[in-house]
Coordinates of C-alpha atoms in Angstrom, one line a residue:
Chain A
M1 CA -84.1 -70.0 -148.3
D2 CA -80.8 -72.0 -147.7
N3 CA -80.5 -75.8 -146.9
A4 CA -80.2 -75.0 -143.3
I5 CA -81.2 -77.6 -141.1
L6 CA -83.6 -76.4 -138.2
P7 CA -82.0 -77.7 -134.9
R8 CA -83.6 -79.4 -132.0
N9 CA -84.3 -76.9 -129.2
R10 CA -83.2 -73.9 -130.9
D11 CA -83.0 -70.5 -129.2
A12 CA -86.1 -68.4 -129.0
D13 CA -87.8 -65.8 -127.0
I14 CA -90.4 -66.4 -125.0
R15 CA -92.4 -63.1 -125.8
Q16 CA -91.4 -64.0 -129.3
L17 CA -93.0 -67.4 -129.2
E18 CA -95.9 -65.9 -127.6
R19 CA -96.4 -63.3 -130.4
K20 CA -96.3 -66.2 -132.6
A21 CA -99.2 -68.0 -131.3
D22 CA -101.3 -64.6 -131.1
W23 CA -100.1 -64.1 -135.0
I24 CA -101.1 -67.9 -135.6
R25 CA -104.9 -67.0 -134.4
L26 CA -104.7 -63.9 -136.6
E27 CA -103.9 -66.0 -139.9
T28 CA -106.5 -68.5 -138.4
I29 CA -109.0 -66.2 -138.4
R30 CA -107.8 -64.7 -142.0
L31 CA -108.1 -67.8 -143.6
V32 CA -111.2 -68.6 -142.2
E33 CA -112.6 -65.7 -144.2
I34 CA -111.7 -67.1 -147.3
A35 CA -113.8 -70.5 -146.5
K36 CA -116.5 -68.7 -144.5
S37 CA -116.3 -71.5 -142.2
G38 CA -113.6 -72.8 -140.0
H39 CA -112.4 -74.3 -136.5
Y40 CA -111.1 -71.1 -134.6
S41 CA -111.3 -72.1 -131.3
S42 CA -109.8 -75.7 -132.1
V43 CA -106.7 -73.6 -132.9
F44 CA -107.0 -71.3 -130.4
S45 CA -106.3 -74.2 -127.8
C46 CA -103.0 -75.3 -129.0
A47 CA -101.5 -72.0 -130.7
E48 CA -98.8 -71.7 -128.3
M49 CA -97.7 -75.1 -128.6
F50 CA -97.6 -75.0 -132.2
A51 CA -95.4 -71.8 -131.9
A52 CA -93.4 -73.5 -129.4
L53 CA -93.0 -76.9 -131.7
Y54 CA -92.3 -75.3 -134.8
Y55 CA -90.1 -72.2 -133.9
H56 CA -88.2 -73.7 -131.1
T57 CA -88.7 -77.7 -130.5
L58 CA -88.7 -79.8 -133.4
R59 CA -85.7 -80.8 -136.1
L60 CA -86.6 -79.9 -139.8
K61 CA -85.6 -78.8 -142.9
P62 CA -88.1 -77.0 -144.9
T63 CA -86.0 -77.2 -148.2
E64 CA -86.3 -80.8 -148.1
P65 CA -89.8 -81.8 -146.5
G66 CA -89.1 -85.4 -147.1
W67 CA -85.8 -85.4 -145.1
A68 CA -85.6 -89.1 -143.4
D69 CA -84.2 -87.4 -140.2
R70 CA -86.6 -84.9 -139.6
D71 CA -88.8 -85.0 -136.4
R72 CA -92.1 -85.9 -137.5
F73 CA -95.5 -84.1 -136.3
L74 CA -98.9 -85.6 -136.7
L75 CA -101.7 -83.4 -135.8
G76 CA -104.0 -86.0 -135.3
K77 CA -107.0 -83.5 -134.4
G78 CA -106.7 -82.5 -138.0
H79 CA -109.4 -79.7 -138.1
A80 CA -106.6 -77.5 -136.6
A81 CA -104.5 -77.5 -139.9
I82 CA -105.8 -74.3 -140.5
G83 CA -103.3 -72.9 -137.9
Q84 CA -100.3 -74.9 -139.0
Y85 CA -100.7 -74.0 -142.9
P86 CA -99.6 -70.2 -142.2
I87 CA -96.6 -71.8 -140.0
L88 CA -95.3 -74.2 -142.7
A89 CA -95.5 -71.5 -145.4
E90 CA -93.5 -69.0 -143.3
L91 CA -91.2 -71.5 -142.6
G92 CA -90.6 -72.0 -146.6
Y93 CA -92.4 -75.6 -146.8
F94 CA -94.6 -73.7 -149.5
P95 CA -95.3 -70.4 -151.1
T96 CA -97.0 -68.3 -148.8
D97 CA -99.5 -67.5 -151.9
W98 CA -101.0 -70.7 -151.4
L99 CA -102.4 -69.5 -148.0
D100 CA -104.7 -67.4 -149.9
T101 CA -106.1 -70.4 -151.9
Y102 CA -107.3 -72.3 -149.1
T103 CA -110.3 -74.4 -149.3
R104 CA -110.9 -73.1 -152.8
L105 CA -111.2 -75.4 -156.1
G106 CA -108.0 -77.8 -156.4
S107 CA -106.3 -76.0 -153.3
P108 CA -103.8 -78.1 -151.5
L109 CA -104.9 -76.5 -148.5
G110 CA -108.4 -78.1 -147.2
D111 CA -109.9 -78.3 -143.7
H112 CA -107.6 -81.4 -143.0
P113 CA -104.3 -81.9 -143.9
D114 CA -103.6 -84.0 -146.6
M115 CA -99.7 -85.3 -146.7
N116 CA -99.8 -85.7 -150.5
K117 CA -100.4 -82.1 -151.1
V118 CA -99.1 -80.0 -148.0
P119 CA -95.1 -80.5 -147.9
G120 CA -94.3 -80.2 -144.2
C121 CA -97.8 -82.5 -143.5
D122 CA -95.8 -85.9 -142.0
F123 CA -99.4 -87.5 -142.3
S124 CA -102.8 -86.8 -143.5
S125 CA -105.7 -86.9 -140.6
G126 CA -108.9 -85.8 -140.2
S127 CA -110.5 -89.2 -138.9
I128 CA -110.0 -88.6 -135.4
G129 CA -108.5 -91.0 -133.6
H130 CA -105.7 -92.4 -136.1
N131 CA -103.0 -90.7 -135.5
L132 CA -101.3 -91.9 -132.4
S133 CA -101.6 -95.5 -134.0
V134 CA -100.0 -94.1 -137.6
G135 CA -97.4 -92.1 -134.8
V136 CA -96.6 -95.6 -133.2
G137 CA -95.9 -97.0 -136.6
I138 CA -93.2 -94.0 -137.5
A139 CA -91.7 -94.3 -134.0
L140 CA -91.4 -98.4 -134.5
A141 CA -89.6 -97.4 -137.8
A142 CA -87.2 -95.4 -136.5
K143 CA -86.4 -98.1 -134.2
M144 CA -86.1 -100.8 -136.5
R145 CA -83.7 -98.7 -138.6
R146 CA -81.7 -96.7 -136.0
Q147 CA -82.8 -93.4 -137.0
D148 CA -83.0 -90.7 -134.2
Y149 CA -85.8 -88.7 -135.3
L150 CA -88.5 -88.3 -132.9
T151 CA -92.2 -88.5 -133.5
W152 CA -94.9 -86.1 -131.9
V153 CA -98.4 -86.8 -132.1
M154 CA -100.8 -83.9 -130.9
I155 CA -104.5 -85.4 -130.2
G156 CA -107.3 -83.7 -128.7
D157 CA -108.9 -84.6 -125.4
G158 CA -112.6 -85.3 -127.1
E159 CA -110.3 -87.9 -129.3
L160 CA -109.3 -89.5 -126.3
A161 CA -113.2 -91.2 -126.7
E162 CA -111.8 -93.2 -129.7
G163 CA -110.8 -96.6 -128.8
Q164 CA -107.8 -97.0 -131.2
V165 CA -106.0 -94.1 -129.5
W166 CA -105.8 -96.7 -126.4
E167 CA -104.9 -99.5 -128.8
A168 CA -102.0 -97.2 -130.2
A169 CA -101.4 -96.3 -126.3
M170 CA -100.8 -100.0 -125.4
A171 CA -98.9 -100.9 -128.7
A172 CA -96.3 -98.1 -127.5
A173 CA -95.7 -99.2 -124.4
Q174 CA -95.2 -102.7 -125.5
Y175 CA -92.5 -101.5 -127.9
G176 CA -90.9 -99.5 -125.8
L177 CA -91.3 -96.4 -127.9
S178 CA -89.5 -93.8 -126.1
N179 CA -89.0 -91.9 -129.5
L180 CA -92.6 -90.9 -129.5
I181 CA -94.3 -88.1 -127.7
G182 CA -98.1 -87.4 -127.4
I183 CA -99.4 -83.8 -126.5
V184 CA -103.3 -84.0 -125.1
D185 CA -104.6 -80.7 -126.1
A186 CA -107.1 -80.9 -123.3
N187 CA -109.1 -77.9 -124.2
G188 CA -112.1 -79.4 -122.3
M189 CA -115.0 -79.1 -124.7
G190 CA -116.3 -81.4 -127.7
L191 CA -118.6 -80.3 -130.2
D192 CA -121.3 -80.6 -128.1
G193 CA -120.0 -79.4 -124.7
D194 CA -117.8 -79.7 -121.9
M195 CA -116.0 -83.3 -121.9
P196 CA -117.4 -84.5 -118.7
D197 CA -120.9 -84.0 -120.2
V198 CA -120.3 -85.3 -123.5
M199 CA -118.0 -88.6 -122.3
G200 CA -115.8 -88.1 -119.5
I201 CA -112.0 -89.3 -119.7
E202 CA -110.5 -87.8 -116.6
P203 CA -108.3 -88.6 -115.2
V204 CA -106.1 -88.4 -118.5
A205 CA -102.6 -88.6 -117.2
A206 CA -103.4 -91.4 -114.8
K207 CA -104.9 -93.3 -117.7
F208 CA -101.8 -92.8 -119.5
E209 CA -99.8 -93.8 -117.0
S210 CA -101.4 -96.9 -116.5
F211 CA -101.0 -97.7 -119.8
G212 CA -97.3 -97.7 -119.4
W213 CA -96.5 -94.5 -120.5
S214 CA -94.8 -91.2 -118.7
T215 CA -96.7 -88.1 -118.2
D216 CA -96.6 -84.7 -117.9
E217 CA -98.9 -82.0 -116.9
I218 CA -98.8 -78.3 -118.0
D219 CA -100.7 -75.0 -118.8
G220 CA -100.9 -75.4 -122.7
H221 CA -100.8 -71.8 -122.7
D222 CA -98.1 -70.5 -120.5
M223 CA -95.1 -70.5 -123.1
E224 CA -92.3 -71.2 -120.3
A225 CA -94.3 -74.3 -119.2
V226 CA -95.0 -75.6 -122.7
I227 CA -91.0 -75.4 -123.5
A228 CA -90.1 -77.0 -120.6
A229 CA -92.3 -79.6 -121.1
F230 CA -91.0 -80.1 -124.6
D231 CA -87.7 -80.3 -123.5
R232 CA -88.4 -82.8 -120.7
A233 CA -90.0 -85.2 -123.1
Q234 CA -87.2 -85.8 -125.3
A235 CA -85.5 -87.5 -122.2
A236 CA -88.4 -89.6 -121.7
T237 CA -87.4 -93.4 -121.4
R238 CA -91.3 -94.5 -122.1
P239 CA -93.5 -93.2 -124.7
H240 CA -94.3 -89.9 -123.3
M241 CA -97.8 -87.9 -122.8
I242 CA -98.0 -84.4 -122.2
V243 CA -101.6 -83.5 -120.9
A244 CA -101.7 -79.6 -121.9
R245 CA -104.8 -78.1 -120.1
T246 CA -105.8 -75.6 -122.6
K247 CA -108.9 -73.4 -123.2
K248 CA -110.9 -73.8 -126.5
G249 CA -110.8 -70.4 -128.1
K250 CA -107.9 -69.1 -126.0
G251 CA -107.2 -65.6 -126.6
V252 CA -110.6 -64.3 -127.7
G253 CA -112.4 -63.8 -124.8
F254 CA -116.2 -63.8 -126.6
M255 CA -114.9 -67.3 -127.9
E256 CA -113.7 -68.8 -124.3
T257 CA -117.0 -69.0 -123.0
T258 CA -118.7 -71.5 -125.3
P259 CA -118.3 -74.9 -127.3
Y260 CA -120.2 -73.3 -130.4
W261 CA -116.9 -71.7 -131.5
H262 CA -116.1 -75.0 -132.6
L263 CA -117.0 -74.3 -136.0
G264 CA -118.1 -71.0 -137.0
F265 CA -117.6 -67.4 -139.0
L266 CA -116.7 -64.2 -137.6
G267 CA -118.6 -61.3 -139.2
P268 CA -117.0 -57.9 -139.8
A269 CA -118.0 -56.6 -136.1
D270 CA -117.1 -59.6 -134.2
K271 CA -113.7 -60.2 -136.7
A272 CA -112.6 -56.5 -135.6
M273 CA -113.3 -57.1 -132.2
A274 CA -111.4 -60.6 -132.2
V275 CA -108.4 -59.2 -134.4
A276 CA -108.2 -56.0 -131.9
E277 CA -108.1 -58.4 -128.9
I278 CA -105.3 -60.2 -130.3
Q279 CA -103.3 -57.5 -131.9
A280 CA -103.4 -55.7 -128.6
R281 CA -101.3 -58.5 -126.8
I282 CA -99.1 -58.7 -129.7
D283 CA -98.1 -54.8 -129.6
A284 CA -97.8 -54.8 -126.1
Chain B
M1 CA -92.6 -117.5 -128.8
T2 CA -93.9 -119.6 -126.3
V3 CA -95.6 -122.1 -128.4
T4 CA -93.8 -125.4 -127.9
A5 CA -94.4 -128.9 -129.3
P6 CA -97.2 -131.0 -127.9
D7 CA -94.9 -133.5 -126.7
S8 CA -97.0 -134.9 -124.1
V9 CA -100.0 -136.1 -126.6
L10 CA -100.9 -139.6 -126.9
D11 CA -103.6 -139.8 -129.4
P12 CA -102.6 -139.8 -133.2
T13 CA -105.8 -138.1 -134.1
S14 CA -105.6 -134.9 -132.1
W15 CA -104.4 -131.7 -133.6
N16 CA -103.9 -128.2 -132.7
I17 CA -102.8 -125.0 -134.1
L18 CA -99.2 -125.7 -134.5
T19 CA -99.6 -129.2 -135.9
S20 CA -102.3 -128.4 -138.2
M21 CA -100.2 -125.8 -139.9
P22 CA -98.4 -128.5 -142.5
K23 CA -101.7 -129.1 -143.8
L24 CA -102.1 -125.8 -145.0
S25 CA -99.6 -125.9 -147.6
A26 CA -101.4 -122.9 -149.3
L27 CA -100.6 -120.8 -146.8
T28 CA -97.3 -119.5 -148.5
M29 CA -96.9 -115.9 -147.3
S30 CA -94.2 -116.5 -144.9
A31 CA -92.2 -118.7 -147.2
E32 CA -92.1 -115.7 -150.3
L33 CA -91.6 -112.8 -147.3
E34 CA -88.8 -114.5 -145.8
A35 CA -87.0 -115.1 -149.2
L36 CA -87.9 -111.4 -149.6
A37 CA -86.5 -110.1 -146.4
A38 CA -83.5 -112.0 -147.2
T39 CA -82.5 -109.7 -150.3
R40 CA -84.2 -106.3 -149.2
D41 CA -84.1 -104.3 -146.0
D42 CA -87.3 -102.4 -146.2
I43 CA -89.9 -105.2 -145.6
V44 CA -91.7 -105.7 -142.3
V45 CA -94.9 -107.8 -141.0
L46 CA -97.8 -107.2 -139.0
T47 CA -100.1 -109.2 -137.5
A48 CA -103.0 -109.0 -134.7
D49 CA -102.5 -111.9 -132.5
L50 CA -102.9 -114.3 -135.8
A51 CA -99.3 -115.3 -136.5
S52 CA -99.8 -119.1 -135.5
S53 CA -102.9 -119.2 -137.7
N54 CA -101.7 -117.6 -140.9
G55 CA -98.1 -119.1 -140.6
L56 CA -96.2 -115.8 -140.5
D57 CA -94.7 -117.0 -137.5
A58 CA -92.1 -118.6 -139.2
F59 CA -91.0 -115.2 -140.3
Q60 CA -91.3 -113.6 -137.0
R61 CA -88.8 -116.6 -136.1
A62 CA -86.7 -115.7 -138.9
Y63 CA -86.9 -111.9 -138.8
P64 CA -87.9 -111.0 -134.8
D65 CA -86.7 -107.4 -135.4
R66 CA -88.9 -107.3 -138.7
F67 CA -92.2 -108.5 -137.5
V68 CA -94.7 -106.3 -135.2
N69 CA -97.7 -108.2 -133.2
T70 CA -100.3 -105.7 -132.3
G71 CA -102.6 -108.0 -130.4
I72 CA -106.2 -107.9 -131.3
A73 CA -106.4 -104.5 -132.4
E74 CA -106.7 -104.6 -136.2
Q75 CA -107.7 -101.0 -136.8
N76 CA -104.3 -100.1 -134.7
M77 CA -102.6 -102.4 -137.0
M78 CA -103.3 -100.8 -140.5
S79 CA -102.7 -97.4 -139.2
I80 CA -99.4 -98.6 -137.7
A81 CA -98.6 -99.9 -140.9
A82 CA -99.4 -96.9 -142.5
G83 CA -96.9 -95.1 -140.3
M84 CA -94.2 -97.3 -141.0
A85 CA -95.1 -97.2 -144.6
S86 CA -94.7 -93.4 -144.5
T87 CA -90.9 -93.8 -143.6
G88 CA -90.1 -96.0 -146.8
L89 CA -91.0 -99.4 -145.8
I90 CA -92.9 -101.7 -147.3
A91 CA -95.4 -103.1 -144.5
F92 CA -97.1 -106.5 -145.1
V93 CA -100.2 -106.6 -142.4
S94 CA -102.2 -109.7 -141.9
T95 CA -105.2 -110.7 -140.4
F96 CA -108.8 -112.6 -141.5
A97 CA -110.1 -111.2 -144.0
S98 CA -113.8 -110.1 -142.5
F99 CA -111.6 -108.0 -140.2
A100 CA -109.1 -106.5 -142.7
S101 CA -111.9 -105.5 -144.9
L102 CA -114.7 -104.6 -143.1
L103 CA -113.7 -103.8 -139.4
C104 CA -110.8 -102.0 -140.9
A105 CA -112.4 -100.4 -143.8
E106 CA -111.8 -96.5 -142.9
Q107 CA -108.0 -97.1 -141.8
L108 CA -107.7 -98.7 -145.4
R109 CA -109.7 -96.2 -147.2
T110 CA -108.1 -93.5 -145.3
D111 CA -104.6 -94.2 -143.5
L112 CA -103.5 -96.4 -146.8
A113 CA -105.6 -95.6 -149.7
Y114 CA -106.0 -91.9 -149.7
T115 CA -102.3 -91.5 -148.3
K116 CA -101.1 -93.6 -150.8
M117 CA -99.0 -96.1 -148.5
K118 CA -97.0 -99.1 -149.4
V119 CA -99.1 -101.4 -147.5
R120 CA -100.0 -105.2 -148.8
V121 CA -103.1 -106.1 -146.8
L122 CA -102.6 -110.0 -146.6
A123 CA -106.4 -110.9 -146.2
H124 CA -106.4 -114.6 -145.3
H125 CA -109.7 -116.8 -144.4
A126 CA -111.6 -115.0 -147.3
G127 CA -115.1 -115.6 -148.6
I128 CA -116.9 -118.5 -146.6
S129 CA -113.6 -120.4 -145.7
M130 CA -113.9 -120.6 -142.2
G131 CA -117.1 -122.2 -142.2
F132 CA -118.7 -122.9 -139.1
Y133 CA -117.1 -120.3 -137.7
G134 CA -120.0 -118.2 -138.8
T135 CA -120.7 -114.9 -140.6
S136 CA -118.3 -112.8 -138.2
H137 CA -115.4 -114.6 -139.4
H138 CA -116.6 -114.5 -143.5
A139 CA -115.6 -112.1 -145.8
V140 CA -118.3 -112.0 -148.8
E141 CA -118.5 -108.1 -148.9
D142 CA -114.6 -107.6 -149.4
I143 CA -113.8 -107.3 -153.1
A144 CA -116.8 -104.8 -153.1
V145 CA -115.8 -102.6 -150.3
T146 CA -111.8 -102.6 -151.5
R147 CA -112.7 -102.2 -155.4
A148 CA -114.5 -99.0 -154.3
M149 CA -111.4 -97.0 -152.7
G150 CA -109.3 -94.8 -155.1
N151 CA -105.4 -95.6 -155.3
M152 CA -106.2 -99.7 -154.3
T153 CA -105.3 -102.7 -156.0
V154 CA -106.9 -105.8 -155.2
V155 CA -105.7 -109.4 -156.4
S156 CA -106.9 -112.5 -155.2
A157 CA -105.0 -115.6 -155.0
C158 CA -106.3 -119.2 -155.9
D159 CA -103.7 -120.9 -154.7
G160 CA -100.5 -121.0 -152.6
N161 CA -98.2 -120.2 -155.6
A162 CA -100.7 -117.5 -156.8
I163 CA -100.4 -115.8 -153.3
R164 CA -96.5 -115.7 -153.8
G165 CA -96.6 -114.7 -157.5
L166 CA -99.3 -112.3 -156.6
I167 CA -96.9 -110.8 -153.7
R168 CA -94.5 -110.6 -156.3
S169 CA -96.3 -109.0 -158.8
T170 CA -97.9 -106.1 -156.6
L171 CA -94.4 -105.5 -154.4
D172 CA -93.5 -102.1 -156.4
I173 CA -96.8 -100.9 -157.0
D174 CA -97.4 -97.3 -155.6
G175 CA -99.6 -97.4 -153.0
P176 CA -101.7 -100.4 -151.0
A177 CA -102.7 -103.5 -152.2
Y178 CA -105.5 -105.9 -150.9
I179 CA -104.2 -109.6 -151.4
R180 CA -107.5 -112.0 -150.8
I181 CA -106.3 -115.1 -149.8
G182 CA -108.0 -118.3 -148.6
R183 CA -107.6 -120.4 -145.6
G184 CA -104.8 -122.5 -146.7
A185 CA -106.3 -125.8 -148.0
E186 CA -106.7 -124.4 -151.6
K187 CA -105.9 -127.3 -154.3
P188 CA -103.2 -126.3 -156.6
V189 CA -103.8 -124.4 -159.5
Y190 CA -100.7 -123.7 -160.6
D191 CA -97.6 -126.0 -160.2
T192 CA -94.9 -123.3 -160.3
I193 CA -95.2 -119.5 -159.2
P194 CA -96.9 -117.7 -161.6
N195 CA -95.8 -114.1 -163.3
F196 CA -98.7 -112.2 -162.9
E197 CA -99.2 -109.4 -165.1
H198 CA -100.6 -106.1 -163.7
G199 CA -103.6 -105.9 -164.4
R200 CA -104.0 -108.7 -166.3
F201 CA -106.1 -111.8 -166.3
V202 CA -104.4 -115.5 -167.0
R203 CA -105.7 -117.5 -169.3
L204 CA -105.7 -120.9 -167.9
R205 CA -107.8 -122.5 -170.6
E206 CA -108.5 -122.1 -174.1
G207 CA -112.1 -122.0 -175.6
R208 CA -114.6 -120.4 -178.0
D209 CA -117.9 -121.5 -176.8
A210 CA -118.3 -120.2 -173.3
T211 CA -116.1 -117.9 -170.8
L212 CA -115.8 -118.7 -167.2
I213 CA -114.0 -115.6 -165.1
A214 CA -113.0 -117.1 -161.8
T215 CA -111.0 -115.7 -158.7
G216 CA -109.7 -117.5 -155.6
I217 CA -111.4 -121.0 -155.2
G218 CA -113.7 -120.3 -158.0
V219 CA -110.8 -120.9 -160.4
K220 CA -110.2 -124.3 -159.4
A221 CA -114.0 -125.2 -159.6
A222 CA -113.9 -123.4 -163.3
L223 CA -111.3 -125.5 -164.5
D224 CA -113.0 -128.7 -163.0
A225 CA -116.2 -127.5 -164.7
A226 CA -114.5 -126.7 -168.1
L227 CA -112.7 -130.2 -167.8
A228 CA -116.1 -131.7 -167.2
L229 CA -118.0 -130.1 -169.9
E230 CA -115.2 -131.3 -172.8
G231 CA -117.4 -134.7 -172.3
D232 CA -120.5 -132.4 -173.4
G233 CA -118.4 -131.2 -176.8
L234 CA -118.3 -127.7 -175.1
A235 CA -114.7 -125.7 -175.4
V236 CA -114.8 -123.2 -172.3
R237 CA -112.2 -120.6 -171.7
V238 CA -111.0 -120.2 -168.0
L239 CA -109.6 -116.7 -167.0
D240 CA -108.1 -116.9 -163.3
A241 CA -109.1 -112.9 -162.0
A242 CA -106.1 -112.8 -160.0
Y243 CA -106.3 -108.8 -160.8
I244 CA -109.7 -107.3 -160.0
K245 CA -108.9 -104.0 -160.3
P246 CA -107.1 -103.1 -162.5
L247 CA -109.5 -105.1 -164.2
D248 CA -108.7 -106.7 -167.6
T249 CA -111.0 -105.2 -169.6
D250 CA -109.6 -106.3 -172.9
A251 CA -109.8 -110.1 -171.9
I252 CA -113.4 -109.6 -170.7
L253 CA -114.5 -108.0 -174.2
A254 CA -112.3 -110.6 -176.3
A255 CA -114.4 -113.2 -174.2
A256 CA -117.3 -111.7 -175.3
R257 CA -116.6 -111.4 -178.7
E258 CA -114.9 -114.7 -179.3
T259 CA -116.8 -116.9 -176.9
G260 CA -120.5 -115.1 -176.7
A261 CA -121.0 -116.1 -173.3
I262 CA -119.7 -115.4 -170.0
L263 CA -120.2 -116.7 -166.5
T264 CA -118.2 -114.9 -163.5
V265 CA -117.0 -117.5 -160.4
E266 CA -116.4 -116.1 -157.2
E267 CA -116.9 -116.7 -153.6
H268 CA -118.5 -113.3 -152.7
N269 CA -121.7 -111.7 -152.5
P270 CA -123.5 -111.2 -155.8
Y271 CA -123.5 -107.3 -155.5
G272 CA -120.2 -105.3 -155.8
G273 CA -117.9 -108.5 -156.7
L274 CA -115.7 -109.9 -159.4
G275 CA -119.3 -110.5 -161.4
S276 CA -120.5 -107.1 -160.9
A277 CA -117.2 -105.9 -162.4
V278 CA -117.2 -107.7 -165.4
G279 CA -120.9 -107.0 -165.8
E280 CA -120.1 -103.2 -165.6
V281 CA -117.4 -103.6 -168.5
L282 CA -119.8 -105.6 -170.8
A283 CA -122.7 -102.9 -170.4
E284 CA -120.2 -99.8 -170.6
A285 CA -118.8 -101.3 -173.7
G286 CA -122.8 -102.1 -175.2
V287 CA -122.0 -105.9 -175.3
G288 CA -125.0 -108.0 -175.3
I289 CA -124.1 -111.3 -174.6
R290 CA -125.0 -114.0 -172.5
F291 CA -123.8 -113.1 -169.0
A292 CA -124.2 -114.6 -165.5
K293 CA -122.8 -114.7 -161.8
K294 CA -122.0 -117.7 -160.0
S295 CA -121.6 -116.0 -156.6
L296 CA -123.2 -116.4 -152.9
P297 CA -126.4 -115.6 -152.3
D298 CA -127.3 -112.2 -151.1
D299 CA -127.2 -113.7 -147.5
Y300 CA -125.2 -115.1 -144.5
A301 CA -123.8 -118.6 -145.1
L302 CA -125.1 -121.4 -143.2
V303 CA -123.0 -123.1 -140.9
A304 CA -121.0 -126.2 -142.0
P305 CA -117.5 -127.2 -142.8
P306 CA -116.1 -125.4 -145.5
T307 CA -116.1 -128.0 -148.4
H308 CA -119.7 -128.6 -147.3
L309 CA -120.7 -125.2 -148.1
Y310 CA -119.0 -124.9 -151.2
R311 CA -121.2 -128.0 -152.6
H312 CA -124.2 -126.4 -151.0
Y313 CA -123.8 -123.3 -152.8
G314 CA -122.3 -124.7 -155.9
L315 CA -119.1 -123.3 -155.9
T316 CA -117.4 -126.9 -157.2
G317 CA -116.7 -128.1 -160.8
E318 CA -120.4 -129.5 -160.7
G319 CA -121.9 -126.4 -159.6
V320 CA -120.5 -124.3 -162.0
A321 CA -121.0 -126.7 -164.9
T322 CA -124.7 -126.8 -163.8
A323 CA -124.7 -122.8 -163.9
L324 CA -122.9 -122.4 -167.2
K325 CA -125.1 -125.0 -169.0
Q326 CA -128.3 -122.9 -167.9
L327 CA -126.5 -119.7 -168.8
L328 CA -126.1 -121.4 -172.4
A329 CA -129.2 -122.6 -172.6
R330 CA -130.7 -119.5 -172.3

């Protein structure tokens, strides 16, 4: 790796990004195999957005993870870190063989990301509902010090049940944080079932609008729409929330129909079926 | 700021938050932080709608661009401070100790301590210093809670000069610090700003007959007790446990060896606080001496003005002297 800065909004082919998203799904399946337990469907719902952020949108410097001017990305839904690790390794933040240690004794890579162990992880997460507040702090610091990095925070729609999210939403508007961009991975399911049954949260965009944010609502699996929304977000004059409508388990047919793949393990036959479905898209 | 002087008040006995602040001379946080901010640009201060109560509104007036008010959203404040610290700033967050340690325990643990953020928690109005405001505003579990968090430094100020000294001595510590502070009416223990050594007690009084290891308002009570017991021919050592974590194991074992009796004094539940910490050191070292804890009971305090409560629970010179005599009579 050279010392190059990966600039914001770099050229990327839509088809290539779609393949990256499916590669993230395959890597997730591979790593769950090591742990014998993992959050497949929580990654699958945001795989396109991970690909777009890391291979197009974010300004990064993988050779210097602590670079002060990097764009920040916080994963509020930390249980999707398993989909983030392969990307960070491929970009050169850490050796790819770290992935093979996933969740094993002493590994830097656990189910939830640890900023002090995982280069490229901008803040630890795991306790749902904290990271939008952390993002407010990082964005506030940028304003205070007149730095131009952007702070992106991805949260889940289940996460919106946490009151602290709305405390953060209020504060972001109060302090005019146009450098803060949120993404709700609205996959419509919590661990126990469909969001309206677990805890109704709609209309999400209208709620953030009423808290003083600008919003955008997209199909989170439509790569062109994702890229366009991410590009638009950077011109926002207020804190900006992208409500990405997604499907939990997207990309593997039998996972899309039930909330219970939030956590699980695929035995050999099911794994082969899932991999074949994903691989067929990559090869198409 | 929209607060203005109460120029329409006629009665000299009237008071309000603004006019009462000069009496709370031990709330020295703002003075110290203003001085710090004058020399370094990495200091930021946050509060949750309590700036007029903790005196940090003075900092806000001096450095409005380095001050953040989150409204009554303490958990949000802790996580925001963590985010700011992750960019290299040193964030001082301030709220009542009850909210800082209990409402925000998880943010302290997960966002500050686990991540080693340089956030200093100015946890004021600790213990039962809010008197008749009642249990919701009392913090008698905070030492136990914060001391059990990895990477967390826990210090406790006995007066206004100690607050300034502890802000200085913890400034460059890697990771967060919980700074336990009273209500601002504490009588002075230190004439000048002390130079606290990391992880060390301060020996305020020499003695070989017994040792009082005290923290917070307990320190003044211990000094008063030691002075009173002088008349009984007892020479009592007094240690200010300004640092509770890391704990001054050497000073504890020396006190055991040299004085043979230790009474801890703290405005805290009997479990998990300073007394428990000292007892652990003695037990693990296999030291069998006369040892007791002068604390609050394992209960919720009665309603009363703070000074009345301190008398009631014996956290005064007289109360501590009585407890020490009982210990020595064992």
